[in-house]
Each structure stands twice: as structure tokens, then as C-alpha cells.
Amino acid sequence: SNHPMIVVSEQDILEIDLNDLELSDVELGRGAFGTVYEATWVSKKLRVACKVFRVRKQGGSGLLQSFKRELNAYREVSGAYILKIYGYAVETISRLEDKCYLVMEYMAKGSLACMMEKEKISYFRKVKYALHVARGMHKLHQHNLIHRDIRPANILVDEHQVAKIGDMGITREVSANHQHTMVGYNPYMPPEFYLGRYSQKLDVYTFGLTLNEFFTEANAQLDITGSTVKLQNLSPILNDFILRCINYDPNQRPTSFICQKTLALYVKCFTETINKKHRDYDKSSTEKRNSIFKHYHERITARIREELNYAW
Ligand code: ATP
């Protein structure tokens, strides 16, 4: 394949000339604030995704602020598991309104939320995506940020099956005054959010709910009653892990570092156990893979148990 080799880092977030952007008619999705289109960044010969929305020039529209905040959050942090933002463009459309374009990495598979509706994802692939998200979350936390909105709609997957965290619109610094940054009711939020005092463990909770939804394919808020989650067909290790992430007490939740470590270990044990016997595992169908997993389930679980002592 011929991917253009350009490396864009957080320092490079730049204003892109509108003439250098060619928007297609292909709508990749709609969010609360705008529509995302497939587009071409002409001078780079690069396929990109472009989020388009209108903002009022003046008069206290929070949208422009939100746009700038999103850009700033991305400027601070970049990494393999965080969606890349290349730049932005602003177009004046009237005396009152501007049109903003957020130009980002094109994620061929769309969001996890979309994928879950469209296709059956094998158990192991889910575990891999979970690891990617944990790595992205850890990276944000290392930069002293709280994402605050980790959920399946905000995790995007590229053509190489890499999952990345996107939508940093409401990302905040740990030190920010959280009292004034409350957003509306969000079923993914942990109890402490409504008390206005929270830490990065908030992300661990929303991450846990996201995994619960992802693995059980059940709606996050419907399936959680107290601290018990119905996790059918799930490795007990993973079940236990998710329950720890969504513990009501933030102090009982693992850190993002531990999340990343645990899932990396899971992937390692899984790969080693299955690859010994099934060299064609990656090429098998989803059904075949899931049945192979079931067969080795106990062996994998035992290995992880053995090695996981450090984590809890
Ligand atoms: P909200 O606006 O409430 O945050 P959202 O996160 O779903 O909701 P958007 O970020 O506007 O809203 O994204 C809308 C949809 O567009 C996503 O669910 C996804 O399917 C698609 N999408 C967003 N960004 C990209 C991208 N970089 N590449 C491909 N598809 C994308």
C-alpha cells in the first residue's frame, strides 16, 4: 500500500488554508455539535476526517471555547493511541457566524460504537482494543489530563485495527477547578462526578463502563446495578478487572498504569497460549476464534492469575 509518510506531532497543529481542504460528500458521522466528513488535505495528498460546525462570533457561545479547548488538549499530548489532530480552519460565513473545521486523522473503521452495531468483533480483538484505550488513557494521565468522556462513541479505530481515544472537547487539567465545569447528566459518570470532586479515577470508571458495554454488548447504564455487572461469557479475570474499574470508591479502582499493565499481560498470555497451537488464529473467522478462545479459556486464565499478583 502507499501511505504518504508524513509525521505530524502536537507542535504541528496548525491553521490550514481552506483551499487546501477538499471536503467530500461522505458523511462519517454526526455528533451533538457538528458533522464529520471524509476529506482530502490536498497539499499533503492525505485522506483526513473533518469535523465541521458553526459558531457564533460573539455573545458567549461556549462552542468556540470548546473548540479551542479541544485543540489545546491535543496540542499538549500526542501518542500512538490518541487520535491525531492535524489542524483547523475557520471560515467567516456571516457577520455573526464562523464555520470551524477540525482536521483529524481519518479512522477507517469509525467509532467502537459504530463497529459494535455493524460487525461481530472477536473476543481477542476486543481485548486488544481495550489495551489500546488503556494505553491512550495512561498517556493522557501522564500529561496530567482527565479526558472525562471515554465511551464507545469517542474511541475510533483505524485501518490497521488500532483503537485511539478521540473527542477531547471536555478534557481538563487535573488542577482545574472542577466545580465550574459540570456538564449535563451523563450515564457514564461515576458518583463522585456529581459531587464536583474527582480525579483521573473518573476516567478509569468510564473506561470500565465502556469495556462492560463493549464486551457484553449491553447498554452500560442498564446493566449496572450497584457494583454488580452481568458479564456473561467473559474471562473471570476480565470480569474482575472491569468490576474493579467501576468500583464506586475511586480509591479502590486501579490506576490507568495498572489498567494498561493488566491488559498487556492479558494480551501476552493469550497470544502465547493460543499461538503455540493455532498459527492461523488471526486468519480464522470470528466464530472460530471465539471457539478456540473458549477451548483455551482456563489455561489462559490460570496463567494470567499466576502472573497478575503484582497488579492488585
Ligand atoms: P458528541 O458530539 O456528543 O461528542 P460524538 O463523539 O459521536 O458525539 P463526533 O466526534 O462529532 O461526535 O463524531 C461523530 C461520528 O463521526 C463518530 O461517532 C464517528 O463515527 C465519526 N467520526 C468522528 N471522527 C472520525 C474520524 N477521525 N475518522 C472517522 N470517523 C470519525
PDB file of N, CA and C in Angstrom, residues 203-265:
ATOM      1  N   ASP A 203     -11.820   8.715  34.816  1.00  0.00           N
ATOM      2  CA  ASP A 203     -11.603   8.072  33.512  1.00  0.00           C
ATOM      3  C   ASP A 203     -11.562   6.546  33.631  1.00  0.00           C
ATOM      4  N   VAL A 204     -10.990   6.063  34.736  1.00  0.00           N
ATOM      5  CA  VAL A 204     -10.906   4.609  34.919  1.00  0.00           C
ATOM      6  C   VAL A 204     -12.319   4.025  35.017  1.00  0.00           C
ATOM      7  N   TYR A 205     -13.197   4.762  35.682  1.00  0.00           N
ATOM      8  CA  TYR A 205     -14.596   4.327  35.810  1.00  0.00           C
ATOM      9  C   TYR A 205     -15.285   4.306  34.444  1.00  0.00           C
ATOM     10  N   THR A 206     -15.170   5.402  33.690  1.00  0.00           N
ATOM     11  CA  THR A 206     -15.835   5.446  32.380  1.00  0.00           C
ATOM     12  C   THR A 206     -15.212   4.414  31.425  1.00  0.00           C
ATOM     13  N   PHE A 207     -13.918   4.183  31.601  1.00  0.00           N
ATOM     14  CA  PHE A 207     -13.232   3.128  30.840  1.00  0.00           C
ATOM     15  C   PHE A 207     -13.845   1.767  31.182  1.00  0.00           C
ATOM     16  N   GLY A 208     -14.067   1.514  32.470  1.00  0.00           N
ATOM     17  CA  GLY A 208     -14.673   0.250  32.914  1.00  0.00           C
ATOM     18  C   GLY A 208     -16.068   0.055  32.334  1.00  0.00           C
ATOM     19  N   LEU A 209     -16.856   1.120  32.360  1.00  0.00           N
ATOM     20  CA  LEU A 209     -18.214   1.028  31.794  1.00  0.00           C
ATOM     21  C   LEU A 209     -18.155   0.778  30.290  1.00  0.00           C
ATOM     22  N   THR A 210     -17.195   1.436  29.651  1.00  0.00           N
ATOM     23  CA  THR A 210     -17.018   1.249  28.207  1.00  0.00           C
ATOM     24  C   THR A 210     -16.686  -0.215  27.902  1.00  0.00           C
ATOM     25  N   LEU A 211     -15.768  -0.784  28.688  1.00  0.00           N
ATOM     26  CA  LEU A 211     -15.411  -2.196  28.472  1.00  0.00           C
ATOM     27  C   LEU A 211     -16.610  -3.104  28.733  1.00  0.00           C
ATOM     28  N   ASN A 212     -17.347  -2.792  29.780  1.00  0.00           N
ATOM     29  CA  ASN A 212     -18.527  -3.594  30.083  1.00  0.00           C
ATOM     30  C   ASN A 212     -19.487  -3.608  28.898  1.00  0.00           C
ATOM     31  N   GLU A 213     -19.735  -2.435  28.367  1.00  0.00           N
ATOM     32  CA  GLU A 213     -20.649  -2.312  27.225  1.00  0.00           C
ATOM     33  C   GLU A 213     -20.088  -3.057  26.006  1.00  0.00           C
ATOM     34  N   PHE A 214     -18.817  -2.889  25.817  1.00  0.00           N
ATOM     35  CA  PHE A 214     -18.127  -3.458  24.666  1.00  0.00           C
ATOM     36  C   PHE A 214     -18.120  -4.994  24.716  1.00  0.00           C
ATOM     37  N   PHE A 215     -17.801  -5.535  25.877  1.00  0.00           N
ATOM     38  CA  PHE A 215     -17.689  -6.993  25.982  1.00  0.00           C
ATOM     39  C   PHE A 215     -19.033  -7.691  26.090  1.00  0.00           C
ATOM     40  N   THR A 216     -19.999  -7.058  26.730  1.00  0.00           N
ATOM     41  CA  THR A 216     -21.285  -7.728  26.900  1.00  0.00           C
ATOM     42  C   THR A 216     -22.267  -7.287  25.826  1.00  0.00           C
ATOM     43  N   GLU A 217     -21.896  -6.250  25.091  1.00  0.00           N
ATOM     44  CA  GLU A 217     -22.774  -5.664  24.087  1.00  0.00           C
ATOM     45  C   GLU A 217     -24.115  -5.279  24.693  1.00  0.00           C
ATOM     46  N   ALA A 218     -24.072  -4.925  25.958  1.00  0.00           N
ATOM     47  CA  ALA A 218     -25.282  -4.453  26.636  1.00  0.00           C
ATOM     48  C   ALA A 218     -25.096  -2.985  26.958  1.00  0.00           C
ATOM     49  N   ASN A 219     -26.174  -2.318  27.060  1.00  0.00           N
ATOM     50  CA  ASN A 219     -26.138  -0.896  27.360  1.00  0.00           C
ATOM     51  C   ASN A 219     -25.556  -0.643  28.748  1.00  0.00           C
ATOM     52  N   ALA A 220     -24.584   0.248  28.800  1.00  0.00           N
ATOM     53  CA  ALA A 220     -23.838   0.458  30.038  1.00  0.00           C
ATOM     54  C   ALA A 220     -24.744   0.781  31.211  1.00  0.00           C
ATOM     55  N   GLN A 221     -25.624   1.741  31.035  1.00  0.00           N
ATOM     56  CA  GLN A 221     -26.352   2.202  32.208  1.00  0.00           C
ATOM     57  C   GLN A 221     -27.456   1.253  32.634  1.00  0.00           C
ATOM     58  N   LEU A 222     -27.904   0.397  31.706  1.00  0.00           N
ATOM     59  CA  LEU A 222     -28.958  -0.539  32.075  1.00  0.00           C
ATOM     60  C   LEU A 222     -28.402  -1.724  32.838  1.00  0.00           C
ATOM     61  N   ASP A 223     -27.174  -2.061  32.569  1.00  0.00           N
ATOM     62  CA  ASP A 223     -26.644  -3.314  33.073  1.00  0.00           C
ATOM     63  C   ASP A 223     -25.974  -3.199  34.432  1.00  0.00           C
ATOM     64  N   ILE A 224     -25.882  -2.007  34.915  1.00  0.00           N
ATOM     65  CA  ILE A 224     -25.158  -1.854  36.155  1.00  0.00           C
ATOM     66  C   ILE A 224     -26.128  -1.607  37.311  1.00  0.00           C
ATOM     67  N   THR A 225     -26.095  -2.499  38.255  1.00  0.00           N
ATOM     68  CA  THR A 225     -26.952  -2.362  39.431  1.00  0.00           C
ATOM     69  C   THR A 225     -26.045  -2.447  40.637  1.00  0.00           C
ATOM     70  N   GLY A 226     -25.896  -1.357  41.324  1.00  0.00           N
ATOM     71  CA  GLY A 226     -24.946  -1.315  42.420  1.00  0.00           C
ATOM     72  C   GLY A 226     -23.575  -1.553  41.873  1.00  0.00           C
ATOM     73  N   SER A 227     -22.832  -2.451  42.451  1.00  0.00           N
ATOM     74  CA  SER A 227     -21.491  -2.702  41.949  1.00  0.00           C
ATOM     75  C   SER A 227     -21.435  -4.021  41.187  1.00  0.00           C
ATOM     76  N   THR A 228     -22.602  -4.552  40.813  1.00  0.00           N
ATOM     77  CA  THR A 228     -22.615  -5.833  40.110  1.00  0.00           C
ATOM     78  C   THR A 228     -22.929  -5.633  38.641  1.00  0.00           C
ATOM     79  N   VAL A 229     -22.141  -6.226  37.816  1.00  0.00           N
ATOM     80  CA  VAL A 229     -22.365  -6.123  36.390  1.00  0.00           C
ATOM     81  C   VAL A 229     -22.500  -7.532  35.846  1.00  0.00           C
ATOM     82  N   LYS A 230     -23.448  -7.696  34.972  1.00  0.00           N
ATOM     83  CA  LYS A 230     -23.606  -9.004  34.345  1.00  0.00           C
ATOM     84  C   LYS A 230     -22.600  -9.136  33.219  1.00  0.00           C
ATOM     85  N   LEU A 231     -21.632  -9.965  33.408  1.00  0.00           N
ATOM     86  CA  LEU A 231     -20.631 -10.143  32.359  1.00  0.00           C
ATOM     87  C   LEU A 231     -20.635 -11.608  31.929  1.00  0.00           C
ATOM     88  N   GLN A 232     -21.487 -11.885  30.966  1.00  0.00           N
ATOM     89  CA  GLN A 232     -21.563 -13.263  30.507  1.00  0.00           C
ATOM     90  C   GLN A 232     -20.383 -13.567  29.589  1.00  0.00           C
ATOM     91  N   ASN A 233     -20.031 -14.821  29.543  1.00  0.00           N
ATOM     92  CA  ASN A 233     -19.022 -15.317  28.607  1.00  0.00           C
ATOM     93  C   ASN A 233     -17.707 -14.570  28.691  1.00  0.00           C
ATOM     94  N   LEU A 234     -17.415 -14.066  29.842  1.00  0.00           N
ATOM     95  CA  LEU A 234     -16.223 -13.271  29.963  1.00  0.00           C
ATOM     96  C   LEU A 234     -15.253 -14.016  30.842  1.00  0.00           C
ATOM     97  N   SER A 235     -13.988 -13.877  30.538  1.00  0.00           N
ATOM     98  CA  SER A 235     -12.993 -14.470  31.417  1.00  0.00           C
ATOM     99  C   SER A 235     -13.179 -13.875  32.809  1.00  0.00           C
ATOM    100  N   PRO A 236     -13.142 -14.731  33.869  1.00  0.00           N
ATOM    101  CA  PRO A 236     -13.343 -14.211  35.231  1.00  0.00           C
ATOM    102  C   PRO A 236     -12.319 -13.122  35.560  1.00  0.00           C
ATOM    103  N   ILE A 237     -11.136 -13.242  34.993  1.00  0.00           N
ATOM    104  CA  ILE A 237     -10.094 -12.233  35.246  1.00  0.00           C
ATOM    105  C   ILE A 237     -10.553 -10.876  34.738  1.00  0.00           C
ATOM    106  N   LEU A 238     -11.080 -10.886  33.513  1.00  0.00           N
ATOM    107  CA  LEU A 238     -11.501  -9.630  32.896  1.00  0.00           C
ATOM    108  C   LEU A 238     -12.723  -9.077  33.627  1.00  0.00           C
ATOM    109  N   ASN A 239     -13.620  -9.994  33.987  1.00  0.00           N
ATOM    110  CA  ASN A 239     -14.799  -9.628  34.763  1.00  0.00           C
ATOM    111  C   ASN A 239     -14.391  -8.909  36.047  1.00  0.00           C
ATOM    112  N   ASP A 240     -13.459  -9.506  36.752  1.00  0.00           N
ATOM    113  CA  ASP A 240     -12.960  -8.953  37.995  1.00  0.00           C
ATOM    114  C   ASP A 240     -12.325  -7.572  37.759  1.00  0.00           C
ATOM    115  N   PHE A 241     -11.557  -7.502  36.690  1.00  0.00           N
ATOM    116  CA  PHE A 241     -10.866  -6.254  36.350  1.00  0.00           C
ATOM    117  C   PHE A 241     -11.876  -5.119  36.110  1.00  0.00           C
ATOM    118  N   ILE A 242     -12.898  -5.426  35.313  1.00  0.00           N
ATOM    119  CA  ILE A 242     -13.895  -4.403  34.995  1.00  0.00           C
ATOM    120  C   ILE A 242     -14.640  -3.965  36.254  1.00  0.00           C
ATOM    121  N   LEU A 243     -14.968  -4.953  37.107  1.00  0.00           N
ATOM    122  CA  LEU A 243     -15.649  -4.606  38.363  1.00  0.00           C
ATOM    123  C   LEU A 243     -14.797  -3.675  39.218  1.00  0.00           C
ATOM    124  N   ARG A 244     -13.487  -3.896  39.217  1.00  0.00           N
ATOM    125  CA  ARG A 244     -12.606  -3.006  39.980  1.00  0.00           C
ATOM    126  C   ARG A 244     -12.601  -1.604  39.392  1.00  0.00           C
ATOM    127  N   CYS A 245     -12.616  -1.537  38.063  1.00  0.00           N
ATOM    128  CA  CYS A 245     -12.611  -0.216  37.406  1.00  0.00           C
ATOM    129  C   CYS A 245     -13.862   0.578  37.739  1.00  0.00           C
ATOM    130  N   ILE A 246     -14.996  -0.112  37.901  1.00  0.00           N
ATOM    131  CA  ILE A 246     -16.242   0.628  38.139  1.00  0.00           C
ATOM    132  C   ILE A 246     -16.647   0.618  39.612  1.00  0.00           C
ATOM    133  N   ASN A 247     -15.702   0.339  40.476  1.00  0.00           N
ATOM    134  CA  ASN A 247     -15.987   0.426  41.908  1.00  0.00           C
ATOM    135  C   ASN A 247     -16.460   1.846  42.246  1.00  0.00           C
ATOM    136  N   TYR A 248     -17.465   1.938  43.123  1.00  0.00           N
ATOM    137  CA  TYR A 248     -17.970   3.268  43.479  1.00  0.00           C
ATOM    138  C   TYR A 248     -16.934   4.092  44.217  1.00  0.00           C
ATOM    139  N   ASP A 249     -16.010   3.423  44.886  1.00  0.00           N
ATOM    140  CA  ASP A 249     -14.965   4.135  45.617  1.00  0.00           C
ATOM    141  C   ASP A 249     -13.754   4.337  44.702  1.00  0.00           C
ATOM    142  N   PRO A 250     -13.453   5.585  44.332  1.00  0.00           N
ATOM    143  CA  PRO A 250     -12.345   5.831  43.397  1.00  0.00           C
ATOM    144  C   PRO A 250     -11.020   5.232  43.879  1.00  0.00           C
ATOM    145  N   ASN A 251     -10.835   5.182  45.205  1.00  0.00           N
ATOM    146  CA  ASN A 251      -9.571   4.646  45.735  1.00  0.00           C
ATOM    147  C   ASN A 251      -9.417   3.148  45.489  1.00  0.00           C
ATOM    148  N   GLN A 252     -10.544   2.476  45.275  1.00  0.00           N
ATOM    149  CA  GLN A 252     -10.487   1.029  45.030  1.00  0.00           C
ATOM    150  C   GLN A 252     -10.233   0.726  43.549  1.00  0.00           C
ATOM    151  N   ARG A 253     -10.344   1.727  42.711  1.00  0.00           N
ATOM    152  CA  ARG A 253     -10.129   1.483  41.272  1.00  0.00           C
ATOM    153  C   ARG A 253      -8.643   1.434  40.953  1.00  0.00           C
ATOM    154  N   PRO A 254      -8.257   0.615  39.978  1.00  0.00           N
ATOM    155  CA  PRO A 254      -6.843   0.606  39.580  1.00  0.00           C
ATOM    156  C   PRO A 254      -6.480   1.938  38.903  1.00  0.00           C
ATOM    157  N   THR A 255      -5.216   2.259  38.877  1.00  0.00           N
ATOM    158  CA  THR A 255      -4.768   3.429  38.121  1.00  0.00           C
ATOM    159  C   THR A 255      -4.729   3.065  36.636  1.00  0.00           C
ATOM    160  N   SER A 256      -4.591   4.072  35.791  1.00  0.00           N
ATOM    161  CA  SER A 256      -4.507   3.774  34.358  1.00  0.00           C
ATOM    162  C   SER A 256      -3.234   2.984  34.051  1.00  0.00           C
ATOM    163  N   PHE A 257      -2.208   3.184  34.867  1.00  0.00           N
ATOM    164  CA  PHE A 257      -0.975   2.423  34.686  1.00  0.00           C
ATOM    165  C   PHE A 257      -1.240   0.930  34.895  1.00  0.00           C
ATOM    166  N   ILE A 258      -1.990   0.611  35.963  1.00  0.00           N
ATOM    167  CA  ILE A 258      -2.326  -0.786  36.247  1.00  0.00           C
ATOM    168  C   ILE A 258      -3.266  -1.347  35.164  1.00  0.00           C
ATOM    169  N   CYS A 259      -4.192  -0.526  34.690  1.00  0.00           N
ATOM    170  CA  CYS A 259      -5.099  -0.973  33.616  1.00  0.00           C
ATOM    171  C   CYS A 259      -4.292  -1.429  32.404  1.00  0.00           C
ATOM    172  N   GLN A 260      -3.336  -0.591  32.055  1.00  0.00           N
ATOM    173  CA  GLN A 260      -2.505  -0.862  30.897  1.00  0.00           C
ATOM    174  C   GLN A 260      -1.670  -2.124  31.108  1.00  0.00           C
ATOM    175  N   LYS A 261      -1.077  -2.246  32.282  1.00  0.00           N
ATOM    176  CA  LYS A 261      -0.262  -3.416  32.621  1.00  0.00           C
ATOM    177  C   LYS A 261      -1.087  -4.697  32.571  1.00  0.00           C
ATOM    178  N   THR A 262      -2.278  -4.636  33.167  1.00  0.00           N
ATOM    179  CA  THR A 262      -3.131  -5.818  33.260  1.00  0.00           C
ATOM    180  C   THR A 262      -3.539  -6.295  31.870  1.00  0.00           C
ATOM    181  N   LEU A 263      -3.971  -5.362  31.045  1.00  0.00           N
ATOM    182  CA  LEU A 263      -4.439  -5.757  29.720  1.00  0.00           C
ATOM    183  C   LEU A 263      -3.283  -6.199  28.823  1.00  0.00           C
ATOM    184  N   ALA A 264      -2.116  -5.586  29.017  1.00  0.00           N
ATOM    185  CA  ALA A 264      -0.942  -6.018  28.245  1.00  0.00           C
ATOM    186  C   ALA A 264      -0.597  -7.464  28.598  1.00  0.00           C
ATOM    187  N   LEU A 265      -0.685  -7.767  29.880  1.00  0.00           N
ATOM    188  CA  LEU A 265      -0.410  -9.133  30.335  1.00  0.00           C
ATOM    189  C   LEU A 265      -1.442 -10.101  29.762  1.00  0.00           C
TER     190      LEU A 265
END
